[in-house]
Amino acid sequence: MPDNGKPSLRRLSPRDEPKDVDPKTAWGSDIAAQVLRRLDIPYIALNPGASYRGFHDSLVNHLGNRTPEMILCLHEEQAVGIAHGYAKATGRPMAVALHSNVGLMHGSMAIYNAWCDRQPMLIFGATGPVDAVLRRPWIDWIHTSQDQGALVRNFVKWDDQPGSAAALPESILRAWQQTATAPHGPVYVCLDAAIQEQQLTDEVAIPDPARFGPAPASRPAAAALREAADLLARARHPVILFGRGRRTQEDWDRRVALAERLGALMLSDLKAGAMVPTDHPLHVDEPFNQLSRPAKAALEQADVVLSLGWIDLGGVLRQAYGRGSVPAKVIHAGDDIHLHNGWGKEHLELPPIDVHLLGDPDAAVADLLEALPDRPRTAAPAPPREAKPEEKSERVTLRQVARALAEAVGRQPVTFASLARAWPIDLWPHRHPLDYLGKDGGGGVGSGPGITIGAALALKDSGRLTVGVLGDGDCLMSMNALWTAARYGIPVLFIVANNRSYYNDELHQEGVARHRGRSPANRWIGQSIDHPAPDIAKLAEAQGLMGIGPLKRPEELAEAMRRGVECARGGRPCLIDVHIDPGHGRHLRESMAERSMAKGA
């Protein structure tokens, strides 16, 4: 959990204060609502549906729409995305409600994102009455499934469909325990509509949730720790790969202390977000998705590689050493292996590991610091980074956007909940665990708006400004997520790096064409979002945000960023649409899109 503490339970929308609340627990769905309250869950994101009308009534007319408070969304995928962003910022599960099989199918992409990102959330579903005698004609039949959890079972940690009102407390408490215990992942509890609407004849006991809490993080075995500490103590050129970890200042400081104790070079993964300071003397280059040249050079000379929750260890080792042997000794700390089920391949390439510190990566850091000699090793700093020349362009570039935003923000800390490709991290180095929350996990386009809103919800009283730098394709796919931010006054600033294209796919098409000896000039066909270019600022205004743009000239940036930051600081969401030079970041062709065509890559 980060330093921002528990979220404020001040109601987001005073307009949603219900009248004549009935405190009596009289219906099956009241039991489910009471368990949520006793778990102290502050919010439940939802798009309404009749399959959980009983549960909806219990949240409003029994609990008074408080603890949890409903957050209305215009699409189920965005409800899940908001819970995903909330978990990324806090480390805690939020609740979600999805209507029947159809709502679950709508939300499934976002559930997959959260699964691949190993984030916790408590998802409630509902099905029409399992008892066919109770089903209404037509609608209850098409919204009832024999095994609804099967739709997502391969990418949730656990699911259940309790068979009675009395079974609800155990099911929900177990779901909470599962999702809140590392390694994390979403869980799904399906509520039979008939059980929700069943009038209680006997009291249903709800046990104290304190006795059913999550398990503590597991620690690596002592023998493996001793072996790892011995290898690291003797290493001449150790390198540490910083992947998933907790967003607390204490864990951040320990990671830095371990690198300094070992004199180890540090590499960071863009997918994981801020885990160590990227401007530290031992940090090599910038965080990356695909291995950068300086990072590759560091790994090539390494004699010991320590992976701390690195997301794709096998992939990064192959990029560094090819498909042959890995000369360095490899130590890996992590518990992700417990979630590998074989349906998806998010377990990624199988890495060679000499010492497996099976358990929580941050626990491994703390234990290694205890086991290693208490004297910092003299180490050569990371190679100096090449100065990045300012791009000469009459059109706007991301470096210009970053500079204008920094000027407008001043000293206020910023949390980037999402970042567009080629964002200049050298201008915005990571210096705090909440500076950047990482990627969405599953690579689902359209995730950025919901995740950014969820992070802003979690951080709204923290003093930090939440910013989502989105691509235009990502933003347009989930545009109506912005309505929720406006509806509840969630302070957030969206900056759309709008190149009027699915530009990443343009690079892929160019790579394919070059590989096949065909014309790369046609790469834009079927990719361009232009002629006409959607007016994203007006679309944002239609959702209730302040919309600024489109900005097309560098001299427009300073005033626009000032207005946007001022708007978000005042408690209102804002979107700034910036037309980025379509050629900006062409060096990315040297990344996966082109290299993947090379033989053996």
Coordinates of C-alpha atoms in Angstrom, one line a residue:
M1 CA 0.0 0.0 0.0
P2 CA 1.3 3.5 -0.8
D3 CA 1.9 6.3 1.5
N4 CA -1.4 8.1 0.7
G5 CA -3.2 6.1 3.4
K6 CA -6.8 5.1 3.4
P7 CA -9.1 6.7 0.9
S8 CA -11.4 9.4 2.1
L9 CA -15.0 8.1 2.6
R10 CA -16.5 11.5 1.9
R11 CA -19.3 10.9 -0.5
L12 CA -18.3 11.6 -4.1
S13 CA -21.7 12.9 -5.0
P14 CA -24.0 14.4 -2.4
R15 CA -26.8 14.1 -4.9
D16 CA -26.7 10.3 -4.5
E17 CA -27.9 10.5 -0.8
P18 CA -30.8 8.0 -0.5
K19 CA -33.9 8.7 1.6
D20 CA -35.7 6.4 4.0
V21 CA -32.8 3.8 4.3
D22 CA -34.0 0.5 5.8
P23 CA -31.3 -0.9 8.2
K24 CA -33.1 -4.2 8.6
T25 CA -31.3 -7.2 7.0
A26 CA -34.3 -8.9 5.4
W27 CA -33.3 -10.1 1.9
G28 CA -30.6 -12.4 0.5
S29 CA -28.8 -9.5 -1.2
D30 CA -28.7 -7.6 2.0
I31 CA -26.2 -10.2 3.3
A32 CA -23.9 -9.7 0.4
A33 CA -24.0 -5.9 0.9
Q34 CA -23.4 -6.3 4.6
V35 CA -20.2 -8.4 4.0
L36 CA -18.9 -5.7 1.6
R37 CA -19.4 -3.0 4.3
R38 CA -17.7 -5.1 7.0
L39 CA -14.7 -5.5 4.6
D40 CA -14.6 -1.6 4.5
I41 CA -14.7 -1.4 0.7
P42 CA -15.2 2.3 -0.1
Y43 CA -16.5 2.0 -3.7
I44 CA -18.2 -0.3 -6.2
A45 CA -18.0 0.6 -9.9
L46 CA -20.9 -0.6 -11.9
N47 CA -23.1 -0.3 -15.0
P48 CA -26.6 -1.3 -13.8
G49 CA -28.5 -4.5 -14.8
A50 CA -31.6 -6.3 -13.8
S51 CA -29.7 -9.5 -12.9
Y52 CA -28.5 -7.8 -9.8
R53 CA -31.4 -5.5 -9.1
G54 CA -31.7 -7.0 -5.6
F55 CA -28.1 -6.4 -4.8
H56 CA -28.4 -2.9 -6.2
D57 CA -31.4 -2.2 -3.9
S58 CA -29.4 -3.5 -0.9
L59 CA -26.5 -1.2 -1.7
V60 CA -28.8 1.8 -1.9
N61 CA -31.8 1.3 0.4
H62 CA -30.1 -0.9 3.0
L63 CA -26.6 0.5 3.2
G64 CA -27.5 4.0 2.1
N65 CA -25.0 4.0 -0.8
R66 CA -22.1 4.3 1.5
T67 CA -19.2 2.0 2.2
P68 CA -19.4 1.0 -0.6
E69 CA -20.6 4.0 -2.6
M70 CA -21.6 3.3 -6.2
I71 CA -19.6 4.7 -9.1
L72 CA -21.8 4.7 -12.1
C73 CA -20.1 3.9 -15.4
L74 CA -21.4 3.9 -19.0
H75 CA -19.7 0.6 -19.9
E76 CA -18.7 -2.5 -17.9
E77 CA -15.1 -2.5 -19.3
Q78 CA -14.6 1.0 -17.8
A79 CA -16.0 -0.2 -14.4
V80 CA -13.3 -2.9 -14.3
G81 CA -10.7 -0.4 -15.5
I82 CA -11.5 2.0 -12.7
A83 CA -11.0 -0.8 -10.1
H84 CA -7.8 -1.7 -11.9
G85 CA -6.4 1.8 -11.6
Y86 CA -7.5 2.1 -8.0
A87 CA -5.6 -1.1 -7.2
K88 CA -2.5 0.1 -9.0
A89 CA -2.4 3.2 -6.9
T90 CA -3.3 1.7 -3.5
G91 CA -2.5 -2.0 -3.6
R92 CA -6.1 -2.6 -2.3
P93 CA -9.0 -4.3 -4.0
M94 CA -12.1 -2.3 -5.0
A95 CA -15.5 -3.8 -5.9
V96 CA -17.1 -4.1 -9.3
A97 CA -20.6 -5.3 -10.3
L98 CA -21.2 -6.7 -13.8
H99 CA -24.7 -7.5 -15.2
S100 CA -25.3 -11.1 -16.1
N101 CA -23.4 -12.9 -18.9
V102 CA -23.6 -9.9 -21.2
G103 CA -22.0 -7.5 -18.8
L104 CA -19.4 -10.0 -17.9
M105 CA -18.5 -10.4 -21.6
H106 CA -18.3 -6.6 -21.9
G107 CA -16.0 -6.4 -19.0
S108 CA -13.8 -9.4 -19.9
M109 CA -11.1 -7.5 -21.7
A110 CA -10.5 -5.3 -18.7
I111 CA -10.6 -8.3 -16.4
Y112 CA -7.9 -9.9 -18.6
N113 CA -5.8 -6.7 -18.3
A114 CA -6.0 -6.8 -14.5
W115 CA -5.2 -10.5 -14.5
C116 CA -2.0 -10.0 -16.6
D117 CA -1.1 -7.0 -14.4
R118 CA -1.6 -9.1 -11.3
Q119 CA -4.0 -6.6 -9.6
P120 CA -6.6 -7.4 -7.0
M121 CA -10.3 -6.7 -7.4
L122 CA -13.6 -8.2 -6.1
I123 CA -16.0 -8.6 -9.0
F124 CA -19.7 -9.4 -8.4
G125 CA -21.7 -10.9 -11.2
A126 CA -25.2 -12.1 -11.3
T127 CA -27.3 -14.6 -13.3
G128 CA -31.0 -15.0 -13.8
P129 CA -32.7 -17.5 -11.5
V130 CA -31.0 -20.8 -11.6
D131 CA -34.4 -22.3 -10.9
A132 CA -36.1 -22.3 -14.2
V133 CA -39.5 -22.0 -12.6
L134 CA -38.6 -18.5 -11.4
R135 CA -37.4 -17.2 -14.7
R136 CA -39.4 -14.4 -16.5
P137 CA -40.1 -15.2 -20.2
W138 CA -37.3 -14.6 -22.6
I139 CA -35.0 -12.1 -20.8
D140 CA -34.2 -14.2 -17.8
W141 CA -33.5 -17.2 -20.1
I142 CA -31.0 -15.4 -22.3
H143 CA -29.4 -13.8 -19.2
T144 CA -29.0 -17.1 -17.3
S145 CA -25.9 -19.3 -17.7
Q146 CA -25.2 -22.8 -16.5
D147 CA -21.6 -21.9 -15.6
Q148 CA -21.2 -18.1 -16.0
G149 CA -17.8 -18.1 -14.3
A150 CA -16.5 -20.2 -17.1
L151 CA -16.4 -17.1 -19.3
V152 CA -13.5 -15.7 -17.2
R153 CA -12.3 -18.7 -15.2
N154 CA -9.0 -18.8 -17.1
F155 CA -8.1 -15.3 -16.1
V156 CA -9.3 -14.9 -12.6
K157 CA -7.7 -16.2 -9.5
W158 CA -10.9 -17.8 -8.1
D159 CA -14.7 -17.8 -8.8
D160 CA -17.8 -19.0 -7.1
Q161 CA -21.6 -19.1 -7.4
P162 CA -23.0 -19.5 -3.8
G163 CA -26.2 -21.6 -3.7
S164 CA -28.0 -20.0 -0.8
A165 CA -28.2 -16.7 1.1
A166 CA -26.4 -18.5 4.0
A167 CA -23.5 -19.4 1.8
L168 CA -22.9 -15.7 0.7
P169 CA -20.6 -14.7 3.6
E170 CA -18.2 -17.5 3.2
S171 CA -18.0 -17.1 -0.6
I172 CA -17.4 -13.3 -0.4
L173 CA -14.9 -13.6 2.4
R174 CA -13.0 -16.3 0.6
A175 CA -13.0 -14.2 -2.6
W176 CA -11.6 -11.2 -0.6
Q177 CA -9.0 -13.4 1.0
Q178 CA -7.9 -14.8 -2.4
T179 CA -7.7 -11.5 -4.2
A180 CA -5.9 -9.7 -1.3
T181 CA -3.3 -12.5 -0.9
A182 CA -0.2 -12.3 -3.1
P183 CA 0.1 -13.1 -6.0
H184 CA -2.9 -11.0 -6.7
G185 CA -5.5 -11.3 -9.3
P186 CA -9.2 -10.6 -9.9
V187 CA -11.9 -12.8 -8.3
Y188 CA -15.5 -13.3 -9.4
V189 CA -18.6 -14.1 -7.3
C190 CA -21.8 -14.7 -9.2
L191 CA -25.1 -14.0 -7.4
D192 CA -28.2 -16.0 -8.3
A193 CA -31.0 -13.4 -8.9
A194 CA -33.4 -15.7 -7.0
I195 CA -31.1 -15.8 -4.0
Q196 CA -30.7 -12.1 -4.0
E197 CA -34.5 -11.6 -4.0
Q198 CA -35.2 -14.3 -1.4
Q199 CA -36.8 -13.0 1.8
L200 CA -34.9 -14.2 4.8
T201 CA -36.7 -16.4 7.3
D202 CA -33.7 -17.0 9.6
E203 CA -30.9 -14.8 10.7
V204 CA -27.7 -15.4 8.7
A205 CA -24.5 -15.0 10.8
I206 CA -21.8 -12.8 9.2
P207 CA -18.4 -13.7 10.8
D208 CA -15.8 -11.0 11.7
P209 CA -13.8 -10.4 8.5
A210 CA -10.7 -9.9 10.7
R211 CA -10.5 -13.7 11.2
F212 CA -10.5 -14.3 7.4
G213 CA -8.0 -11.8 6.2
P214 CA -5.4 -12.3 3.5
A215 CA -2.3 -14.3 4.1
P216 CA 1.0 -12.4 4.7
A217 CA 3.4 -12.2 1.8
S218 CA 5.5 -15.3 1.5
R219 CA 9.3 -15.2 2.1
P220 CA 11.9 -17.1 0.1
A221 CA 13.4 -20.2 1.7
A222 CA 16.4 -19.6 4.0
A223 CA 18.7 -21.9 2.0
A224 CA 17.9 -20.2 -1.3
L225 CA 18.5 -16.8 0.3
R226 CA 21.9 -17.9 1.6
E227 CA 22.9 -19.2 -1.9
A228 CA 21.7 -15.9 -3.5
A229 CA 23.5 -13.7 -1.0
D230 CA 26.7 -15.6 -1.5
L231 CA 26.5 -15.2 -5.3
L232 CA 25.7 -11.5 -5.0
A233 CA 28.5 -10.9 -2.5
R234 CA 31.1 -12.4 -4.8
A235 CA 29.7 -10.8 -8.0
R236 CA 32.0 -8.3 -9.8
H237 CA 29.3 -6.9 -12.2
P238 CA 25.9 -7.5 -10.7
V239 CA 22.8 -6.2 -12.4
I240 CA 19.3 -5.9 -10.8
L241 CA 16.1 -6.0 -12.9
F242 CA 13.3 -4.2 -11.0
G243 CA 9.9 -5.5 -11.9
R244 CA 6.7 -5.7 -9.9
G245 CA 6.8 -4.5 -6.3
R246 CA 4.9 -2.6 -3.7
R247 CA 4.4 1.1 -4.0
T248 CA 5.6 2.1 -0.5
Q249 CA 8.4 4.5 0.3
E250 CA 9.9 1.9 2.7
D251 CA 10.1 -0.8 -0.1
W252 CA 11.4 1.8 -2.5
D253 CA 14.2 2.8 -0.1
R254 CA 15.2 -0.9 0.5
R255 CA 15.5 -1.6 -3.3
V256 CA 17.8 1.4 -3.7
A257 CA 19.8 0.3 -0.6
L258 CA 20.2 -3.2 -2.0
A259 CA 21.6 -1.8 -5.3
E260 CA 24.0 0.5 -3.5
R261 CA 25.1 -2.3 -1.1
L262 CA 26.0 -4.5 -4.1
G263 CA 27.2 -1.7 -6.4
A264 CA 24.7 -3.2 -8.9
L265 CA 23.5 -1.5 -12.0
M266 CA 19.7 -1.0 -12.1
L267 CA 17.3 -1.7 -15.0
S268 CA 13.6 -0.7 -14.9
D269 CA 10.6 -2.0 -16.8
L270 CA 8.0 0.4 -18.2
K271 CA 5.4 -2.2 -17.7
A272 CA 5.9 -2.3 -13.9
G273 CA 6.1 1.5 -13.4
A274 CA 8.2 3.4 -10.9
M275 CA 10.1 1.0 -8.6
V276 CA 13.5 2.8 -8.2
P277 CA 14.7 6.3 -9.1
T278 CA 15.5 6.4 -12.8
D279 CA 18.0 9.3 -12.4
H280 CA 20.1 7.4 -9.8
P281 CA 23.8 7.1 -10.7
L282 CA 23.5 3.3 -10.9
H283 CA 20.4 3.3 -13.1
V284 CA 21.1 2.4 -16.7
D285 CA 19.3 4.5 -19.4
E286 CA 15.5 4.8 -19.2
P287 CA 12.9 2.2 -18.3
F288 CA 12.1 0.1 -21.4
N289 CA 9.6 -2.3 -22.9
Q290 CA 12.2 -3.7 -25.4
L291 CA 15.8 -3.9 -24.3
S292 CA 17.7 -0.7 -25.0
R293 CA 21.3 -0.7 -26.2
P294 CA 22.7 0.5 -22.9
A295 CA 20.7 -2.0 -20.9
K296 CA 21.8 -4.8 -23.3
A297 CA 25.5 -3.7 -22.7
A298 CA 25.0 -3.9 -19.0
L299 CA 23.5 -7.4 -19.1
E300 CA 26.2 -8.6 -21.5
Q301 CA 28.9 -7.8 -18.9
A302 CA 27.0 -9.0 -15.9
D303 CA 28.2 -12.0 -14.0
V304 CA 25.1 -12.2 -11.7
V305 CA 21.6 -11.0 -12.7
L306 CA 19.1 -10.5 -9.9
S307 CA 15.5 -10.4 -11.1
L308 CA 13.0 -8.8 -8.6
G309 CA 9.5 -9.6 -9.9
W310 CA 10.7 -8.9 -13.5
I311 CA 7.7 -9.5 -15.8
D312 CA 9.3 -11.2 -18.8
L313 CA 12.6 -12.5 -17.5
G314 CA 13.0 -15.1 -20.3
G315 CA 12.3 -12.5 -22.9
V316 CA 14.9 -10.0 -21.6
L317 CA 17.6 -12.6 -21.2
R318 CA 17.0 -13.7 -24.8
Q319 CA 17.2 -10.1 -26.0
A320 CA 20.5 -9.8 -24.2
Y321 CA 22.2 -13.1 -25.0
G322 CA 20.3 -14.6 -27.9
R323 CA 18.8 -18.1 -27.9
G324 CA 22.0 -19.8 -26.7
S325 CA 23.3 -20.1 -23.1
V326 CA 23.0 -17.3 -20.6
P327 CA 26.6 -16.8 -19.2
A328 CA 25.5 -14.9 -16.1
K329 CA 24.1 -16.6 -13.0
V330 CA 20.4 -15.7 -12.7
I331 CA 18.6 -15.2 -9.4
H332 CA 14.8 -14.6 -9.6
A333 CA 12.6 -13.5 -6.7
G334 CA 8.8 -13.7 -7.3
D335 CA 5.6 -15.7 -6.7
D336 CA 3.9 -15.3 -10.1
I337 CA 4.5 -18.9 -10.8
H338 CA 1.5 -19.7 -8.5
L339 CA -0.9 -18.2 -11.0
H340 CA 0.3 -19.9 -14.2
N341 CA -2.5 -22.1 -15.5
G342 CA -1.6 -22.8 -19.1
W343 CA -4.7 -21.2 -20.8
G344 CA -3.0 -18.0 -21.5
K345 CA 0.7 -17.5 -22.2
E346 CA 1.2 -14.5 -19.8
H347 CA 3.7 -16.7 -18.0
L348 CA 5.9 -15.7 -20.9
E349 CA 9.2 -17.3 -22.0
L350 CA 10.7 -19.9 -19.6
P351 CA 13.8 -18.3 -18.1
P352 CA 16.9 -20.1 -16.9
I353 CA 17.1 -19.6 -13.1
D354 CA 20.1 -20.7 -11.0
V355 CA 18.6 -19.6 -7.6
H356 CA 14.8 -19.3 -7.2
L357 CA 13.7 -17.1 -4.4
L358 CA 10.1 -18.2 -4.5
G359 CA 8.1 -15.6 -2.6
D360 CA 7.4 -11.9 -2.5
P361 CA 10.1 -9.9 -4.3
D362 CA 10.1 -7.1 -1.7
A363 CA 10.4 -9.6 1.1
A364 CA 13.4 -11.0 -0.7
V365 CA 15.0 -7.6 -0.9
A366 CA 14.6 -7.1 2.9
D367 CA 16.0 -10.6 3.6
L368 CA 18.9 -10.1 1.2
L369 CA 19.8 -6.8 3.0
E370 CA 19.9 -8.8 6.2
A371 CA 22.1 -11.6 4.7
L372 CA 24.6 -9.4 2.9
P373 CA 27.6 -7.7 4.5
D374 CA 26.7 -4.3 5.8
R375 CA 29.1 -2.3 3.7
P376 CA 28.3 -0.6 0.4
R377 CA 30.5 -1.8 -2.4
T378 CA 32.3 0.8 -4.5
A379 CA 30.8 0.7 -7.9
A380 CA 31.2 2.4 -11.2
P381 CA 28.2 4.5 -12.1
A382 CA 26.0 3.6 -15.0
P383 CA 27.3 4.8 -18.4
P384 CA 26.4 8.4 -19.1
R385 CA 23.3 8.9 -21.1
E386 CA 23.4 10.5 -24.5
A387 CA 21.9 13.9 -24.5
K388 CA 18.7 13.8 -26.6
P389 CA 18.6 16.6 -29.1
E390 CA 15.6 18.8 -29.3
E391 CA 13.6 17.8 -32.4
K392 CA 13.2 20.5 -34.9
S393 CA 9.6 20.5 -35.9
E394 CA 6.9 23.1 -36.6
R395 CA 4.5 20.5 -35.2
V396 CA 4.2 19.6 -31.6
T397 CA 6.4 16.8 -30.1
L398 CA 6.0 15.0 -26.8
R399 CA 9.2 16.6 -25.5
Q400 CA 7.5 20.0 -25.9
V401 CA 4.4 18.7 -24.2
A402 CA 6.4 17.4 -21.3
R403 CA 8.3 20.6 -20.8
A404 CA 5.1 22.7 -20.9
L405 CA 3.4 20.3 -18.4
A406 CA 6.4 20.6 -16.0
E407 CA 6.2 24.3 -16.2
A408 CA 2.5 24.4 -15.4
V409 CA 2.7 21.8 -12.6
G410 CA 5.6 23.4 -10.7
R411 CA 6.5 21.6 -7.5
Q412 CA 3.3 19.6 -7.1
P413 CA 3.9 15.8 -7.3
V414 CA 2.4 14.1 -10.3
T415 CA 1.2 10.5 -10.7
F416 CA 1.2 9.3 -14.3
A417 CA -1.4 6.6 -14.5
S418 CA -0.8 6.1 -18.2
L419 CA 1.9 7.2 -20.6
A420 CA 1.9 7.3 -24.4
R421 CA 4.7 5.6 -26.3
A422 CA 7.9 7.7 -26.4
W423 CA 7.1 9.9 -23.4
P424 CA 10.4 11.5 -22.4
I425 CA 11.1 10.0 -19.0
D426 CA 14.5 11.8 -19.0
L427 CA 12.4 15.0 -18.5
W428 CA 10.1 13.4 -15.9
P429 CA 12.4 11.0 -13.9
H430 CA 10.8 8.5 -11.5
R431 CA 11.6 9.6 -8.0
H432 CA 8.7 8.3 -6.0
P433 CA 6.7 5.0 -6.0
L434 CA 3.6 6.8 -7.3
D435 CA 5.3 8.8 -10.1
Y436 CA 4.3 6.2 -12.7
L437 CA 1.9 3.3 -12.3
G438 CA 3.0 1.2 -15.3
K439 CA 1.2 -0.5 -18.2
D440 CA -2.2 -2.1 -18.3
G441 CA -1.0 -5.7 -18.2
G442 CA -2.9 -7.2 -21.1
G443 CA -2.2 -4.7 -23.9
G444 CA -5.9 -4.0 -24.4
V445 CA -6.4 -0.8 -26.3
G446 CA -9.0 1.4 -24.5
S447 CA -7.7 0.7 -21.0
G448 CA -6.1 4.1 -20.4
P449 CA -9.2 6.2 -19.5
G450 CA -10.6 3.8 -16.9
I451 CA -7.3 3.1 -15.3
T452 CA -6.5 6.8 -15.1
I453 CA -9.8 7.6 -13.5
G454 CA -9.4 4.8 -11.0
A455 CA -6.0 6.0 -10.0
A456 CA -7.3 9.6 -9.7
L457 CA -10.2 8.3 -7.5
A458 CA -7.7 6.7 -5.2
L459 CA -5.4 9.7 -5.0
K460 CA -7.9 12.5 -5.0
D461 CA -7.1 13.6 -1.4
S462 CA -3.4 12.8 -1.6
G463 CA -2.1 16.1 -2.8
R464 CA -0.8 14.5 -6.0
L465 CA -2.0 15.5 -9.5
T466 CA -3.1 12.4 -11.5
V467 CA -2.3 12.6 -15.2
G468 CA -3.0 10.2 -18.0
V469 CA -1.1 10.6 -21.2
L470 CA -3.1 8.7 -23.7
G471 CA -2.9 7.8 -27.4
D472 CA -5.8 8.9 -29.5
G473 CA -6.9 5.3 -30.3
D474 CA -6.8 4.4 -26.6
C475 CA -8.8 7.4 -25.7
L476 CA -11.4 7.1 -28.5
M477 CA -12.1 3.4 -27.7
S478 CA -13.3 4.3 -24.2
M479 CA -14.3 7.9 -24.5
N480 CA -17.4 7.6 -22.4
A481 CA -15.4 6.6 -19.4
L482 CA -14.7 10.3 -19.0
W483 CA -18.4 10.9 -18.1
T484 CA -17.8 9.1 -14.8
A485 CA -14.9 11.4 -13.9
A486 CA -17.2 14.4 -14.6
R487 CA -20.1 12.9 -12.8
Y488 CA -18.2 12.4 -9.5
G489 CA -15.8 15.4 -9.7
I490 CA -12.7 13.2 -9.9
P491 CA -9.7 15.5 -10.4
V492 CA -7.7 14.2 -13.3
L493 CA -5.9 15.6 -16.3
F494 CA -5.9 13.7 -19.6
I495 CA -3.4 14.6 -22.3
V496 CA -4.1 13.0 -25.6
A497 CA -1.0 12.5 -27.8
N498 CA -3.0 12.5 -30.9
N499 CA -1.1 11.4 -34.0
R500 CA -4.4 10.6 -35.8
S501 CA -3.3 7.0 -36.3
Y502 CA -3.0 3.6 -34.8
Y503 CA 0.7 4.4 -35.2
N504 CA 2.2 1.3 -33.5
D505 CA 0.4 -0.8 -36.1
E506 CA 1.7 1.5 -38.9
L507 CA 5.2 0.5 -37.7
H508 CA 4.2 -3.2 -37.8
Q509 CA 2.8 -2.8 -41.3
E510 CA 6.0 -1.0 -42.4
G511 CA 8.1 -3.8 -40.9
V512 CA 6.1 -6.5 -42.7
A513 CA 6.3 -4.6 -46.0
R514 CA 10.0 -4.2 -45.8
H515 CA 10.5 -7.8 -44.9
R516 CA 8.5 -8.9 -47.9
G517 CA 10.2 -6.4 -50.3
R518 CA 7.0 -4.4 -50.6
S519 CA 6.2 -0.7 -50.4
P520 CA 6.3 0.7 -46.9
A521 CA 4.5 3.8 -48.2
N522 CA 1.2 2.1 -47.8
R523 CA 1.5 1.5 -44.1
W524 CA -1.1 4.1 -43.2
I525 CA -4.0 2.5 -45.1
G526 CA -6.4 1.0 -42.6
Q527 CA -4.5 2.7 -39.7
S528 CA -5.1 6.4 -40.1
I529 CA -7.7 8.1 -37.8
D530 CA -8.0 11.1 -40.1
H531 CA -10.1 12.8 -42.8
P532 CA -11.8 13.7 -40.6
A533 CA -9.8 13.7 -37.4
P534 CA -12.2 13.2 -34.5
D535 CA -12.4 16.4 -32.3
I536 CA -11.4 14.7 -29.0
A537 CA -11.7 17.9 -27.0
K538 CA -15.3 18.4 -28.1
L539 CA -16.0 14.7 -27.3
A540 CA -14.6 15.3 -23.8
E541 CA -16.8 18.4 -23.4
A542 CA -19.8 16.3 -24.3
Q543 CA -18.9 14.1 -21.4
G544 CA -18.8 17.1 -19.0
L545 CA -15.1 17.7 -18.9
M546 CA -13.2 20.9 -19.8
G547 CA -11.9 20.2 -23.3
I548 CA -8.9 22.1 -24.7
G549 CA -7.6 21.8 -28.2
P550 CA -6.8 20.5 -30.6
L551 CA -3.4 22.1 -30.2
K552 CA -1.3 22.1 -33.3
R553 CA 1.5 24.6 -32.6
P554 CA 4.2 24.5 -29.9
E555 CA 3.4 28.1 -28.8
E556 CA -0.1 27.0 -27.8
L557 CA 1.1 24.5 -25.2
A558 CA 2.1 26.7 -22.2
E559 CA -1.3 28.4 -21.8
A560 CA -3.2 25.1 -22.4
M561 CA -1.2 23.2 -19.8
R562 CA -1.7 26.0 -17.3
R563 CA -5.5 26.0 -17.8
G564 CA -5.6 22.2 -17.7
V565 CA -3.6 21.9 -14.4
E566 CA -5.6 24.7 -12.9
C567 CA -8.9 22.9 -13.8
A568 CA -7.8 19.6 -12.3
R569 CA -6.5 21.3 -9.1
G570 CA -9.9 22.8 -8.8
G571 CA -11.5 19.4 -8.7
R572 CA -12.8 19.1 -12.2
P573 CA -11.5 16.7 -14.9
C574 CA -9.9 18.2 -18.0
L575 CA -8.7 16.8 -21.4
I576 CA -6.1 18.5 -23.6
D577 CA -6.0 17.2 -27.2
V578 CA -2.6 17.7 -28.7
H579 CA -1.9 16.9 -32.4
I580 CA 1.5 15.3 -32.2
D581 CA 3.8 15.3 -35.2
P582 CA 3.0 11.9 -36.9
G583 CA 6.7 11.4 -37.6
H584 CA 7.6 11.9 -33.9
G585 CA 9.3 8.8 -32.5
R586 CA 10.2 7.2 -35.8
H587 CA 13.1 5.6 -34.1
L588 CA 10.6 3.2 -32.6
R589 CA 10.8 1.3 -35.9
E590 CA 14.0 -0.1 -34.5
S591 CA 11.9 -1.7 -31.7
M592 CA 9.7 -4.7 -31.8
A593 CA 7.9 -3.9 -35.0
E594 CA 11.0 -4.2 -37.2
R595 CA 13.2 -6.5 -35.1
S596 CA 10.4 -9.1 -34.9
M597 CA 10.8 -9.6 -38.6
A598 CA 14.5 -10.5 -38.2
K599 CA 15.4 -14.2 -38.4
G600 CA 15.6 -15.7 -34.9
A601 CA 14.2 -12.7 -33.1

